[in-house]
GROMACS .gro file of C-alpha atoms in nm:
model
  242
    1MET     CA    1   0.025   0.007  -0.028
    2GLU     CA    2   0.135   0.332  -0.070
    3ARG     CA    3   0.277   0.560   0.210
    4ILE     CA    4   0.196   0.904   0.244
    5PRO     CA    5   0.460   1.204   0.336
    6ALA     CA    6   0.387   1.324   0.703
    7GLN     CA    7   0.304   1.718   0.560
    8LYS     CA    8   0.047   1.545   0.335
    9TRP     CA    9  -0.126   1.360   0.582
   10TYR     CA   10  -0.390   1.592   0.710
   11ARG     CA   11  -0.631   1.817   0.553
   12THR     CA   12  -0.790   2.120   0.691
   13THR     CA   13  -1.132   2.260   0.609
   14LYS     CA   14  -1.212   2.627   0.748
   15LEU     CA   15  -1.616   2.628   0.858
   16ALA     CA   16  -1.833   2.888   0.951
   17ASP     CA   17  -1.787   3.071   1.331
   18ASP     CA   18  -1.386   3.029   1.297
   19ILE     CA   19  -1.416   2.665   1.340
   20THR     CA   20  -1.146   2.483   1.127
   21LEU     CA   21  -1.228   2.076   1.089
   22ILE     CA   22  -0.887   1.913   1.082
   23ASP     CA   23  -0.915   1.519   0.926
   24GLU     CA   24  -0.698   1.228   0.803
   25PRO     CA   25  -0.776   1.162   0.472
   26TYR     CA   26  -0.655   0.842   0.423
   27ILE     CA   27  -0.802   0.715   0.715
   28LYS     CA   28  -1.147   0.529   0.580
   29GLN     CA   29  -1.430   0.754   0.676
   30PHE     CA   30  -1.586   0.546   0.944
   31TYR     CA   31  -1.266   0.537   1.135
   32ARG     CA   32  -1.135   0.912   1.050
   33CYS     CA   33  -1.196   1.139   1.349
   34ASN     CA   34  -1.328   1.472   1.306
   35ILE     CA   35  -1.068   1.720   1.493
   36TRP     CA   36  -1.230   2.067   1.551
   37HIS     CA   37  -1.003   2.363   1.580
   38VAL     CA   38  -1.159   2.693   1.746
   39ARG     CA   39  -0.985   2.976   1.741
   40GLY     CA   40  -1.011   3.241   2.076
   41ARG     CA   41  -0.916   3.570   2.172
   42HIS     CA   42  -0.660   3.453   2.419
   43LYS     CA   43  -0.635   3.049   2.355
   44ASP     CA   44  -0.789   2.801   2.091
   45LEU     CA   45  -0.987   2.505   2.184
   46LEU     CA   46  -0.896   2.160   1.980
   47VAL     CA   47  -1.155   1.885   2.032
   48ASP     CA   48  -0.982   1.549   1.987
   49SER     CA   49  -0.657   1.489   1.813
   50GLY     CA   50  -0.678   1.185   1.545
   51MET     CA   51  -0.484   0.869   1.516
   52GLY     CA   52  -0.138   1.032   1.623
   53VAL     CA   53   0.054   0.836   1.339
   54VAL     CA   54   0.198   1.192   1.214
   55SER     CA   55   0.253   1.463   1.470
   56LEU     CA   56  -0.029   1.719   1.470
   57ARG     CA   57   0.155   1.994   1.631
   58GLU     CA   58   0.449   1.988   1.384
   59HIS     CA   59   0.207   1.959   1.060
   60VAL     CA   60  -0.088   2.159   1.128
   61ALA     CA   61   0.031   2.496   1.182
   62LEU     CA   62  -0.299   2.655   1.349
   63THR     CA   63  -0.252   2.405   1.638
   64SER     CA   64   0.074   2.534   1.760
   65GLU     CA   65   0.027   2.896   1.682
   66LYS     CA   66  -0.159   3.008   2.074
   67SER     CA   67  -0.199   2.815   2.378
   68VAL     CA   68  -0.471   2.546   2.299
   69MET     CA   69  -0.700   2.399   2.546
   70ALA     CA   70  -0.670   2.005   2.395
   71VAL     CA   71  -1.038   1.859   2.510
   72ALA     CA   72  -1.086   1.485   2.422
   73SER     CA   73  -1.431   1.386   2.352
   74HIS     CA   74  -1.340   1.062   2.477
   75THR     CA   75  -1.031   0.844   2.500
   76HIS     CA   76  -1.073   0.622   2.220
   77PHE     CA   77  -0.769   0.572   1.972
   78ASP     CA   78  -0.917   0.768   1.667
   79HIS     CA   79  -0.970   1.062   1.888
   80ILE     CA   80  -0.679   1.109   2.139
   81GLY     CA   81  -0.335   1.028   1.941
   82CYS     CA   82  -0.188   1.335   1.965
   83GLN     CA   83  -0.314   1.434   2.258
   84HIS     CA   84   0.022   1.434   2.405
   85GLU     CA   85   0.168   1.692   2.193
   86PHE     CA   86  -0.044   1.928   2.417
   87PRO     CA   87   0.044   2.062   2.791
   88ASN     CA   88  -0.307   2.163   2.841
   89ARG     CA   89  -0.508   1.834   2.828
   90LEU     CA   90  -0.883   1.833   2.920
   91VAL     CA   91  -1.107   1.471   2.991
   92HIS     CA   92  -1.397   1.399   3.176
   93LYS     CA   93  -1.309   1.245   3.494
   94ALA     CA   94  -1.476   0.912   3.415
   95GLU     CA   95  -1.202   0.857   3.162
   96ALA     CA   96  -0.901   1.006   3.290
   97ASP     CA   97  -0.753   0.731   3.405
   98LEU     CA   98  -0.791   0.591   3.012
   99LEU     CA   99  -0.600   0.884   2.902
  100ALA     CA  100  -0.343   0.870   3.144
  101HIS     CA  101  -0.299   0.475   3.106
  102PRO     CA  102  -0.365   0.407   2.723
  103THR     CA  103  -0.346   0.056   2.631
  104ARG     CA  104  -0.427  -0.124   2.275
  105GLN     CA  105  -0.738  -0.297   2.455
  106ASN     CA  106  -0.905  -0.013   2.675
  107THR     CA  107  -0.851   0.223   2.371
  108LEU     CA  108  -0.993  -0.017   2.130
  109VAL     CA  109  -0.668  -0.065   1.892
  110GLU     CA  110  -0.708  -0.423   1.909
  111GLY     CA  111  -0.979  -0.569   1.692
  112CYS     CA  112  -1.012  -0.216   1.519
  113VAL     CA  113  -0.660  -0.132   1.365
  114ALA     CA  114  -0.521  -0.292   1.073
  115ASP     CA  115  -0.382  -0.164   0.735
  116ASP     CA  116  -0.721  -0.206   0.570
  117ILE     CA  117  -0.881   0.102   0.766
  118PHE     CA  118  -0.636   0.296   0.566
  119ASP     CA  119  -0.671   0.392   0.170
  120ALA     CA  120  -0.283   0.481   0.225
  121LEU     CA  121  -0.033   0.403   0.493
  122PRO     CA  122   0.132   0.687   0.709
  123PRO     CA  123   0.503   0.730   0.684
  124GLU     CA  124   0.753   0.482   0.800
  125PRO     CA  125   0.784   0.328   1.039
  126TYR     CA  126   0.454   0.318   1.125
  127LYS     CA  127   0.287  -0.037   1.189
  128SER     CA  128  -0.043  -0.133   1.247
  129SER     CA  129   0.044  -0.441   1.464
  130ALA     CA  130   0.263  -0.207   1.666
  131TYR     CA  131   0.046   0.106   1.685
  132ALA     CA  132  -0.066   0.222   2.038
  133VAL     CA  133  -0.208   0.541   2.200
  134GLU     CA  134   0.073   0.761   2.381
  135PRO     CA  135  -0.007   0.804   2.762
  136ALA     CA  136  -0.140   1.159   2.793
  137PRO     CA  137  -0.230   1.236   3.176
  138ALA     CA  138  -0.509   1.527   3.183
  139SER     CA  139  -0.375   1.870   3.329
  140HIS     CA  140  -0.763   1.931   3.412
  141LEU     CA  141  -1.077   1.728   3.462
  142LEU     CA  142  -1.393   1.816   3.314
  143GLU     CA  143  -1.731   1.810   3.483
  144ASP     CA  144  -2.078   1.838   3.352
  145GLY     CA  145  -2.186   2.206   3.326
  146GLU     CA  146  -1.865   2.361   3.360
  147VAL     CA  147  -1.765   2.613   3.096
  148LEU     CA  148  -1.451   2.653   2.905
  149SER     CA  149  -1.339   2.974   2.763
  150THR     CA  150  -1.110   3.084   2.488
  151GLY     CA  151  -1.172   3.464   2.607
  152ASP     CA  152  -1.447   3.569   2.352
  153ARG     CA  153  -1.613   3.247   2.345
  154HIS     CA  154  -1.748   3.033   2.599
  155PHE     CA  155  -1.845   2.635   2.565
  156GLU     CA  156  -2.023   2.453   2.820
  157VAL     CA  157  -1.937   2.100   2.909
  158ILE     CA  158  -2.220   1.826   2.860
  159HIS     CA  159  -2.143   1.495   2.965
  160THR     CA  160  -2.277   1.246   2.724
  161PRO     CA  161  -2.232   0.908   2.848
  162GLY     CA  162  -2.351   0.583   2.646
  163HIS     CA  163  -2.087   0.522   2.348
  164SER     CA  164  -1.849   0.566   2.627
  165PRO     CA  165  -1.858   0.655   3.011
  166GLY     CA  166  -1.701   0.956   2.998
  167GLY     CA  167  -1.798   1.129   2.658
  168ILE     CA  168  -1.884   1.492   2.652
  169ALA     CA  169  -1.986   1.710   2.403
  170LEU     CA  170  -1.974   2.085   2.368
  171TRP     CA  171  -2.224   2.339   2.346
  172GLU     CA  172  -2.165   2.717   2.265
  173LYS     CA  173  -2.488   2.912   2.325
  174ALA     CA  174  -2.382   3.251   2.112
  175THR     CA  175  -2.361   3.040   1.772
  176GLU     CA  176  -2.607   2.748   1.876
  177THR     CA  177  -2.303   2.526   1.783
  178LEU     CA  178  -2.269   2.195   1.941
  179ILE     CA  179  -1.910   1.988   1.906
  180ALA     CA  180  -2.066   1.639   1.973
  181GLY     CA  181  -1.806   1.370   1.981
  182ASP     CA  182  -1.908   1.024   1.943
  183ILE     CA  183  -2.280   1.050   2.109
  184VAL     CA  184  -2.427   1.164   1.765
  185TYR     CA  185  -2.303   1.199   1.434
  186ASP     CA  186  -2.490   1.167   1.086
  187GLY     CA  187  -2.338   0.786   1.010
  188PRO     CA  188  -2.366   0.448   1.188
  189LEU     CA  189  -2.373   0.492   1.582
  190VAL     CA  190  -2.146   0.262   1.790
  191THR     CA  191  -2.319   0.123   2.097
  192ASP     CA  192  -2.129  -0.193   2.145
  193CYS     CA  193  -1.765  -0.085   2.262
  194TYR     CA  194  -1.664  -0.299   2.583
  195HIS     CA  195  -1.787   0.034   2.833
  196SER     CA  196  -2.085   0.151   2.640
  197ASN     CA  197  -2.411   0.178   2.799
  198MET     CA  198  -2.762   0.177   2.626
  199ALA     CA  199  -2.938   0.305   2.905
  200ASP     CA  200  -2.677   0.604   2.922
  201TYR     CA  201  -2.683   0.613   2.573
  202ILE     CA  202  -3.084   0.669   2.571
  203ALA     CA  203  -3.062   0.928   2.838
  204SER     CA  204  -2.775   1.118   2.652
  205MET     CA  205  -2.968   1.113   2.333
  206LYS     CA  206  -3.270   1.288   2.512
  207ARG     CA  207  -3.055   1.538   2.672
  208LEU     CA  208  -2.955   1.686   2.346
  209LEU     CA  209  -3.325   1.719   2.223
  210ASP     CA  210  -3.377   2.006   2.470
  211ILE     CA  211  -3.074   2.220   2.328
  212PRO     CA  212  -3.144   2.478   2.083
  213VAL     CA  213  -2.891   2.343   1.837
  214ARG     CA  214  -2.814   2.508   1.501
  215THR     CA  215  -2.498   2.348   1.389
  216ILE     CA  216  -2.357   2.021   1.520
  217HIS     CA  217  -1.997   1.889   1.436
  218GLY     CA  218  -1.964   1.548   1.510
  219GLY     CA  219  -1.684   1.309   1.574
  220HIS     CA  220  -1.703   1.132   1.243
  221PHE     CA  221  -1.888   1.215   0.926
  222PRO     CA  222  -2.012   1.567   0.783
  223SER     CA  223  -2.134   1.841   1.004
  224PHE     CA  224  -2.546   1.911   1.011
  225ASP     CA  225  -2.800   2.123   1.096
  226GLY     CA  226  -3.039   2.125   1.395
  227LYS     CA  227  -3.330   1.926   1.199
  228ARG     CA  228  -3.113   1.643   1.108
  229LEU     CA  229  -3.033   1.605   1.448
  230HIS     CA  230  -3.371   1.564   1.559
  231GLU     CA  231  -3.418   1.277   1.302
  232ILE     CA  232  -3.099   1.115   1.381
  233ILE     CA  233  -3.186   1.104   1.749
  234ASP     CA  234  -3.556   1.031   1.686
  235ALA     CA  235  -3.470   0.705   1.496
  236PHE     CA  236  -3.222   0.622   1.761
  237LEU     CA  237  -3.488   0.611   2.031
  238LYS     CA  238  -3.737   0.458   1.801
  239GLU     CA  239  -3.488   0.144   1.769
  240HIS     CA  240  -3.354   0.158   2.117
  241ASP     CA  241  -3.567   0.320   2.392
  242LYS     CA  242  -3.833   0.036   2.408
   0.00000   0.00000   0.00000
């Protein structure tokens, strides 16, 4: 399989409200994490950091231009691979131990990571059989309801367990924007991880229905609007809330 040079591994797409999508286009879509960068007055916000097979800070300039709050929406391998590159690391307290002590098992590497999740491979010396997430102990543990500020922007932490116990979403009331992690996106939702919980998932989905959202930036797949959010959640509840 072709190998891609490190400087070509990432792709950036500028969206509305000074939010930039960073992704890894050579990872197949189902496994390809959306990395969200939000420009702030005093500091920037980064939600998730990809697989970590190529340095994010070294090859995506906007992630190193300012002080960055590096938030993990949860601790599966595809979302925390470059978390160790940022000194200011934030995660919900329910998954702090996973971020500090990742293994191939507890981050879902085993059973998921193989060459067939790529359309082209990262540069040498990457090997899927040896891939693992670097430990990245949190500098701050997130609580439901706390507000993260960049100086001019304010994001409320919403604890959304279900996909994983410490999953979070970030809600910016001023722009009616939800950065949702893996609790909801416009694609096949994953409810059967080793620490998934369906009762929690249902409760989290119902909670999201009450938020007046205009734009949703999920952990995977393209962004979507509030109408589509309600369609996705309604279909999910119809299938699972019985």
